[in-house]
PDB file of C-alpha atoms in Angstrom:
ATOM      1  CA  MET A   1       0.018   0.006  -0.013  1.00 47.00           C
ATOM      2  CA  PRO A   2       2.720   2.554   0.867  1.00 53.00           C
ATOM      3  CA  ILE A   3       4.440   1.641  -2.426  1.00 51.00           C
ATOM      4  CA  LYS A   4       1.295   2.309  -4.420  1.00 52.00           C
ATOM      5  CA  ARG A   5       0.785   5.628  -2.644  1.00 53.00           C
ATOM      6  CA  ALA A   6       4.353   6.651  -3.347  1.00 53.00           C
ATOM      7  CA  TYR A   7       3.854   5.698  -7.000  1.00 51.00           C
ATOM      8  CA  TRP A   8       0.785   7.889  -7.349  1.00 55.00           C
ATOM      9  CA  THR A   9       2.458  10.742  -5.498  1.00 56.00           C
ATOM     10  CA  ALA A  10       5.388  10.663  -7.883  1.00 55.00           C
ATOM     11  CA  TRP A  11       3.052  10.503 -10.880  1.00 51.00           C
ATOM     12  CA  LEU A  12       1.065  13.534  -9.658  1.00 51.00           C
ATOM     13  CA  MET A  13       4.227  15.569  -9.049  1.00 54.00           C
ATOM     14  CA  ALA A  14       5.513  14.768 -12.533  1.00 53.00           C
ATOM     15  CA  ALA A  15       2.192  15.807 -14.073  1.00 51.00           C
ATOM     16  CA  ALA A  16       2.141  19.044 -12.081  1.00 49.00           C
ATOM     17  CA  GLY A  17       5.701  19.846 -13.209  1.00 50.00           C
ATOM     18  CA  LEU A  18       4.742  19.248 -16.856  1.00 43.00           C
ATOM     19  CA  GLY A  19       1.698  21.497 -16.446  1.00 46.00           C
ATOM     20  CA  ILE A  20       3.812  24.322 -15.019  1.00 38.00           C
ATOM     21  CA  LEU A  21       6.300  23.952 -17.943  1.00 37.00           C
ATOM     22  CA  LEU A  22       3.526  24.046 -20.500  1.00 34.00           C
ATOM     23  CA  PHE A  23       1.929  27.121 -18.917  1.00 33.00           C
ATOM     24  CA  ALA A  24       5.266  28.936 -18.865  1.00 30.00           C
ATOM     25  CA  ASN A  25       5.813  28.153 -22.527  1.00 32.00           C
ATOM     26  CA  TRP A  26       2.280  29.294 -23.365  1.00 28.00           C
ATOM     27  CA  ARG A  27       2.914  32.641 -21.666  1.00 29.00           C
ATOM     28  CA  LEU A  28       6.079  33.100 -23.658  1.00 29.00           C
ATOM     29  CA  MET A  29       4.175  32.294 -26.854  1.00 30.00           C
ATOM     30  CA  ASP A  30       1.601  34.976 -25.831  1.00 34.00           C
ATOM     31  CA  PHE A  31       4.280  37.609 -26.291  1.00 37.00           C
ATOM     32  CA  ALA A  32       5.941  36.164 -29.436  1.00 41.00           C
ATOM     33  CA  PRO A  33       4.579  36.688 -32.964  1.00 43.00           C
ATOM     34  CA  SER A  34       3.927  33.429 -34.885  1.00 41.00           C
ATOM     35  CA  GLN A  35       6.525  32.186 -37.351  1.00 41.00           C
ATOM     36  CA  SER A  36       4.003  32.713 -40.163  1.00 42.00           C
ATOM     37  CA  THR A  37       4.428  36.489 -39.833  1.00 44.00           C
ATOM     38  CA  ASP A  38       6.742  37.974 -42.460  1.00 46.00           C
ATOM     39  CA  PHE A  39       9.362  39.999 -40.586  1.00 43.00           C
ATOM     40  CA  LYS A  40      11.971  40.044 -43.297  1.00 41.00           C
ATOM     41  CA  ARG A  41      11.619  43.806 -43.640  1.00 42.00           C
ATOM     42  CA  ILE A  42      10.464  44.588 -40.139  1.00 54.00           C
ATOM     43  CA  THR A  43      12.823  45.079 -37.221  1.00 59.00           C
ATOM     44  CA  LEU A  44      11.731  43.765 -33.835  1.00 59.00           C
ATOM     45  CA  ALA A  45      12.617  46.391 -31.223  1.00 59.00           C
ATOM     46  CA  PRO A  46      14.927  44.943 -28.517  1.00 56.00           C
ATOM     47  CA  GLN A  47      12.754  46.389 -25.730  1.00 60.00           C
ATOM     48  CA  GLY A  48       9.831  44.318 -26.973  1.00 79.00           C
ATOM     49  CA  GLY A  49       7.772  45.770 -29.784  1.00 86.00           C
ATOM     50  CA  ILE A  50       8.230  46.540 -33.426  1.00 90.00           C
ATOM     51  CA  ALA A  51       9.848  49.139 -35.674  1.00 91.00           C
ATOM     52  CA  LEU A  52       9.517  49.954 -39.377  1.00 92.00           C
ATOM     53  CA  GLY A  53      11.393  52.253 -41.755  1.00 92.00           C
ATOM     54  CA  PHE A  54      10.454  53.878 -45.028  1.00 94.00           C
ATOM     55  CA  GLU A  55      12.967  52.346 -47.501  1.00 91.00           C
ATOM     56  CA  GLY A  56      12.275  49.894 -50.333  1.00 90.00           C
ATOM     57  CA  GLU A  57       9.965  47.099 -49.364  1.00 89.00           C
ATOM     58  CA  GLU A  58       9.297  48.744 -45.957  1.00 91.00           C
ATOM     59  CA  LEU A  59       7.707  51.695 -47.694  1.00 93.00           C
ATOM     60  CA  LYS A  60       5.090  49.364 -49.238  1.00 92.00           C
ATOM     61  CA  ARG A  61       3.781  48.493 -45.784  1.00 93.00           C
ATOM     62  CA  TRP A  62       2.634  52.107 -45.338  1.00 95.00           C
ATOM     63  CA  LYS A  63      -0.667  52.782 -47.060  1.00 95.00           C
ATOM     64  CA  ALA A  64      -1.750  56.260 -48.278  1.00 94.00           C
ATOM     65  CA  PRO A  65      -5.519  56.850 -48.515  1.00 91.00           C
ATOM     66  CA  LYS A  66      -7.066  59.164 -51.100  1.00 89.00           C
ATOM     67  CA  GLY A  67      -5.699  62.706 -50.707  1.00 89.00           C
ATOM     68  CA  PHE A  68      -2.334  61.699 -49.219  1.00 91.00           C
ATOM     69  CA  GLU A  69       0.990  61.105 -50.968  1.00 92.00           C
ATOM     70  CA  LEU A  70       3.946  59.064 -49.626  1.00 94.00           C
ATOM     71  CA  THR A  71       6.997  58.894 -51.866  1.00 94.00           C
ATOM     72  CA  THR A  72      10.659  58.090 -51.542  1.00 94.00           C
ATOM     73  CA  VAL A  73      13.094  61.030 -51.225  1.00 93.00           C
ATOM     74  CA  THR A  74      15.315  60.427 -54.272  1.00 90.00           C
ATOM     75  CA  SER A  75      18.514  61.751 -52.713  1.00 91.00           C
ATOM     76  CA  HIS A  76      17.903  59.844 -49.460  1.00 93.00           C
ATOM     77  CA  PRO A  77      16.184  56.506 -50.209  1.00 92.00           C
ATOM     78  CA  GLU A  78      15.880  55.707 -46.465  1.00 93.00           C
ATOM     79  CA  ARG A  79      13.438  58.675 -46.114  1.00 93.00           C
ATOM     80  CA  ALA A  80       9.884  59.178 -47.309  1.00 94.00           C
ATOM     81  CA  LEU A  81       8.086  62.427 -48.143  1.00 93.00           C
ATOM     82  CA  LEU A  82       4.515  62.718 -46.789  1.00 93.00           C
ATOM     83  CA  LEU A  83       2.030  65.400 -47.851  1.00 89.00           C
ATOM     84  CA  ALA A  84      -1.648  66.042 -48.032  1.00 88.00           C
ATOM     85  CA  GLN A  85      -3.046  67.368 -51.329  1.00 84.00           C
ATOM     86  CA  ASN A  86      -4.119  71.027 -51.485  1.00 77.00           C
ATOM     87  CA  ASP A  87      -7.854  70.281 -51.664  1.00 71.00           C
ATOM     88  CA  LEU A  88      -7.856  67.871 -48.655  1.00 74.00           C
ATOM     89  CA  ASP A  89      -9.407  68.896 -45.376  1.00 70.00           C
ATOM     90  CA  VAL A  90      -7.094  67.122 -42.941  1.00 64.00           C
ATOM     91  CA  SER A  91      -9.238  68.098 -39.963  1.00 64.00           C
ATOM     92  CA  LYS A  92     -12.419  66.423 -41.319  1.00 63.00           C
ATOM     93  CA  PRO A  93     -13.625  63.791 -38.804  1.00 61.00           C
ATOM     94  CA  SER A  94     -14.005  60.172 -39.856  1.00 60.00           C
ATOM     95  CA  GLU A  95     -15.041  56.946 -38.148  1.00 66.00           C
ATOM     96  CA  ASP A  96     -12.224  55.217 -40.005  1.00 76.00           C
ATOM     97  CA  TRP A  97      -8.862  56.473 -38.780  1.00 80.00           C
ATOM     98  CA  THR A  98      -7.097  54.969 -41.759  1.00 84.00           C
ATOM     99  CA  GLU A  99      -8.813  57.504 -44.001  1.00 87.00           C
ATOM    100  CA  GLN A 100      -7.188  60.331 -42.100  1.00 88.00           C
ATOM    101  CA  GLY A 101      -3.544  59.699 -42.807  1.00 91.00           C
ATOM    102  CA  VAL A 102      -0.822  57.381 -44.033  1.00 94.00           C
ATOM    103  CA  HIS A 103      -1.008  54.236 -41.943  1.00 95.00           C
ATOM    104  CA  TRP A 104       0.830  51.076 -41.015  1.00 95.00           C
ATOM    105  CA  ARG A 105      -1.132  47.976 -39.958  1.00 93.00           C
ATOM    106  CA  LEU A 106       1.002  46.050 -37.466  1.00 92.00           C
ATOM    107  CA  PRO A 107       0.854  42.227 -37.501  1.00 88.00           C
ATOM    108  CA  LYS A 108      -2.279  40.847 -35.874  1.00 84.00           C
ATOM    109  CA  GLU A 109      -0.286  39.088 -33.114  1.00 83.00           C
ATOM    110  CA  PHE A 110       0.558  42.427 -31.588  1.00 86.00           C
ATOM    111  CA  ALA A 111      -3.071  42.960 -30.582  1.00 83.00           C
ATOM    112  CA  HIS A 112      -2.455  40.361 -27.887  1.00 80.00           C
ATOM    113  CA  VAL A 113       1.110  41.474 -27.167  1.00 82.00           C
ATOM    114  CA  PHE A 114      -0.041  45.058 -26.426  1.00 86.00           C
ATOM    115  CA  ALA A 115      -3.162  44.193 -24.432  1.00 84.00           C
ATOM    116  CA  GLY A 116      -2.976  45.797 -20.980  1.00 86.00           C
ATOM    117  CA  GLN A 117       0.554  47.182 -21.713  1.00 88.00           C
ATOM    118  CA  ARG A 118       1.999  50.705 -21.713  1.00 92.00           C
ATOM    119  CA  LEU A 119       3.389  51.598 -25.115  1.00 94.00           C
ATOM    120  CA  ARG A 120       5.881  54.163 -26.356  1.00 95.00           C
ATOM    121  CA  ILE A 121       5.196  55.338 -29.934  1.00 96.00           C
ATOM    122  CA  THR A 122       8.137  57.108 -31.630  1.00 96.00           C
ATOM    123  CA  LEU A 123       8.469  58.806 -35.006  1.00 96.00           C
ATOM    124  CA  GLU A 124      11.634  60.295 -36.486  1.00 96.00           C
ATOM    125  CA  ALA A 125      10.641  63.196 -38.672  1.00 96.00           C
ATOM    126  CA  ARG A 126      11.428  66.737 -39.866  1.00 94.00           C
ATOM    127  CA  ALA A 127       9.794  69.515 -41.953  1.00 92.00           C
ATOM    128  CA  ALA A 128      10.628  68.975 -45.583  1.00 89.00           C
ATOM    129  CA  GLU A 129      10.869  72.714 -46.229  1.00 76.00           C
ATOM    130  CA  PRO A 130      11.692  75.260 -43.529  1.00 66.00           C
ATOM    131  CA  LEU A 131       8.896  77.580 -44.675  1.00 64.00           C
ATOM    132  CA  GLY A 132       7.087  78.152 -41.403  1.00 62.00           C
ATOM    133  CA  ASP A 133       5.020  76.297 -38.850  1.00 73.00           C
ATOM    134  CA  ILE A 134       4.788  72.673 -39.898  1.00 88.00           C
ATOM    135  CA  ALA A 135       3.348  70.022 -37.630  1.00 92.00           C
ATOM    136  CA  MET A 136       2.636  66.295 -37.653  1.00 94.00           C
ATOM    137  CA  GLY A 137      -0.324  64.454 -36.199  1.00 93.00           C
ATOM    138  CA  VAL A 138       0.184  60.868 -34.900  1.00 96.00           C
ATOM    139  CA  LEU A 139      -2.470  58.444 -33.650  1.00 94.00           C
ATOM    140  CA  PHE A 140      -2.201  54.841 -32.432  1.00 95.00           C
ATOM    141  CA  ASP A 141      -5.395  52.760 -32.721  1.00 92.00           C
ATOM    142  CA  SER A 142      -5.490  49.370 -30.970  1.00 88.00           C
ATOM    143  CA  ARG A 143      -8.742  48.646 -32.900  1.00 83.00           C
ATOM    144  CA  GLN A 144     -10.272  46.958 -29.920  1.00 77.00           C
ATOM    145  CA  PHE A 145      -9.044  48.723 -26.784  1.00 73.00           C
ATOM    146  CA  GLY A 146      -9.483  52.318 -27.883  1.00 84.00           C
ATOM    147  CA  ASN A 147      -6.968  54.793 -29.337  1.00 90.00           C
ATOM    148  CA  SER A 148      -4.467  57.414 -28.209  1.00 93.00           C
ATOM    149  CA  GLY A 149      -6.223  60.401 -29.848  1.00 91.00           C
ATOM    150  CA  TRP A 150      -4.180  62.683 -32.097  1.00 92.00           C
ATOM    151  CA  LYS A 151      -0.808  63.806 -30.737  1.00 95.00           C
ATOM    152  CA  ILE A 152       0.582  66.942 -32.426  1.00 95.00           C
ATOM    153  CA  PHE A 153       4.305  67.583 -32.842  1.00 96.00           C
ATOM    154  CA  ASN A 154       5.845  70.784 -34.213  1.00 94.00           C
ATOM    155  CA  LEU A 155       8.673  70.063 -36.676  1.00 94.00           C
ATOM    156  CA  SER A 156      11.861  71.847 -37.527  1.00 92.00           C
ATOM    157  CA  GLU A 157      14.181  71.450 -40.516  1.00 91.00           C
ATOM    158  CA  HIS A 158      16.250  68.956 -38.474  1.00 92.00           C
ATOM    159  CA  PHE A 159      15.352  65.345 -37.843  1.00 94.00           C
ATOM    160  CA  GLN A 160      14.133  64.662 -34.316  1.00 95.00           C
ATOM    161  CA  LYS A 161      12.542  61.747 -32.477  1.00 96.00           C
ATOM    162  CA  PHE A 162       9.037  62.494 -31.228  1.00 97.00           C
ATOM    163  CA  SER A 163       7.528  60.134 -28.657  1.00 97.00           C
ATOM    164  CA  PHE A 164       4.391  59.698 -26.581  1.00 97.00           C
ATOM    165  CA  GLU A 165       3.130  56.927 -24.291  1.00 96.00           C
ATOM    166  CA  TYR A 166      -0.215  55.219 -24.376  1.00 95.00           C
ATOM    167  CA  GLN A 167      -1.769  52.800 -21.921  1.00 93.00           C
ATOM    168  CA  VAL A 168      -3.650  50.077 -23.700  1.00 90.00           C
ATOM    169  CA  LYS A 169      -6.688  48.765 -21.860  1.00 84.00           C
ATOM    170  CA  HIS A 170      -6.596  45.143 -20.829  1.00 76.00           C
ATOM    171  CA  LYS A 171      -9.118  42.740 -22.405  1.00 67.00           C
ATOM    172  CA  VAL A 172      -9.231  39.052 -21.554  1.00 51.00           C
ATOM    173  CA  THR A 173     -10.824  37.982 -24.859  1.00 56.00           C
ATOM    174  CA  TYR A 174      -9.980  39.810 -28.044  1.00 52.00           C
ATOM    175  CA  GLU A 175     -10.421  39.683 -31.796  1.00 64.00           C
ATOM    176  CA  GLU A 176      -7.257  39.452 -33.848  1.00 69.00           C
ATOM    177  CA  LEU A 177      -7.465  42.901 -35.491  1.00 81.00           C
ATOM    178  CA  SER A 178      -4.211  44.585 -36.521  1.00 88.00           C
ATOM    179  CA  PRO A 179      -3.285  47.628 -34.424  1.00 91.00           C
ATOM    180  CA  VAL A 180      -2.740  50.688 -36.683  1.00 94.00           C
ATOM    181  CA  LEU A 181      -0.346  53.659 -36.576  1.00 96.00           C
ATOM    182  CA  ILE A 182      -1.573  56.711 -38.471  1.00 95.00           C
ATOM    183  CA  LEU A 183       0.450  59.812 -39.502  1.00 94.00           C
ATOM    184  CA  ARG A 184      -0.522  63.037 -41.216  1.00 92.00           C
ATOM    185  CA  PRO A 185       0.544  66.677 -41.740  1.00 91.00           C
ATOM    186  CA  THR A 186      -1.731  69.007 -39.859  1.00 87.00           C
ATOM    187  CA  ASN A 187      -2.040  71.206 -42.960  1.00 85.00           C
ATOM    188  CA  ALA A 188      -2.475  70.379 -46.639  1.00 82.00           C
ATOM    189  CA  GLY A 189      -0.095  71.392 -49.463  1.00 82.00           C
ATOM    190  CA  ALA A 190       3.464  70.764 -50.562  1.00 78.00           C
ATOM    191  CA  ASP A 191       4.792  73.560 -48.317  1.00 80.00           C
ATOM    192  CA  CYS A 192       3.611  71.506 -45.305  1.00 87.00           C
ATOM    193  CA  ALA A 193       5.278  68.240 -46.333  1.00 90.00           C
ATOM    194  CA  ILE A 194       7.024  66.003 -43.805  1.00 94.00           C
ATOM    195  CA  GLU A 195      10.124  63.801 -44.183  1.00 94.00           C
ATOM    196  CA  LEU A 196      10.003  60.534 -42.240  1.00 96.00           C
ATOM    197  CA  ARG A 197      12.770  58.148 -41.411  1.00 94.00           C
ATOM    198  CA  MET A 198      11.661  55.599 -38.751  1.00 94.00           C
ATOM    199  CA  ALA A 199       8.630  54.574 -36.690  1.00 95.00           C
ATOM    200  CA  SER A 200       8.417  52.195 -33.680  1.00 94.00           C
ATOM    201  CA  VAL A 201       5.885  50.972 -31.158  1.00 94.00           C
ATOM    202  CA  ILE A 202       7.556  49.370 -28.128  1.00 92.00           C
ATOM    203  CA  LEU A 203       6.580  48.103 -24.667  1.00 91.00           C
ATOM    204  CA  VAL A 204       7.483  50.424 -21.807  1.00 90.00           C
ATOM    205  CA  PRO A 205       9.326  48.327 -19.082  1.00 80.00           C
ATOM    206  CA  THR A 206       7.295  48.074 -15.905  1.00 73.00           C
ATOM    207  CA  ASN A 207       9.034  49.110 -12.681  1.00 64.00           C
ATOM    208  CA  VAL A 208       9.946  46.186 -10.473  1.00 42.00           C
TER     209      VAL A 208
END
């Protein structure tokens, strides 16, 4: 009898250990994009998150809706020129954020990665022409947990990194909808064009 009890005790301990191991691996998978995602032209940020440039194939991941133009800067192929056409009302409200600026749909897996997390969104940009007050609007839309609202940054003729933080609401169950980052000039016309070099959305480390 003692032998049988010892056998069952050992079996239960082994099962419990396997359960803990599987749970730990599942949690790691929670924060790792699947191997099916194409990251050949996307850089994973070392802090945990994702970054994307504007050169070559990377530029194709940015989508420009009607009224916006996004083109490569010929003399600097790692940069892109963003402008709103003269007849476009950039302040016109819309229920679809992707109609209000050039946008990048992040891989769907990041909807889960970002749930309940604090994010830092960063853009590297400058005014294409130093002709006056030029500003850039940036919005991050989780597409299921709310959005950051428009953040406005005044640009100079020199490249600078502009950042803001956004706390994503936690949701236990979620639909796999791609988070979206949207950019736009705050005024229309070629004299309000923006040069872009890099964008990133990373997790802000929590204090221990």
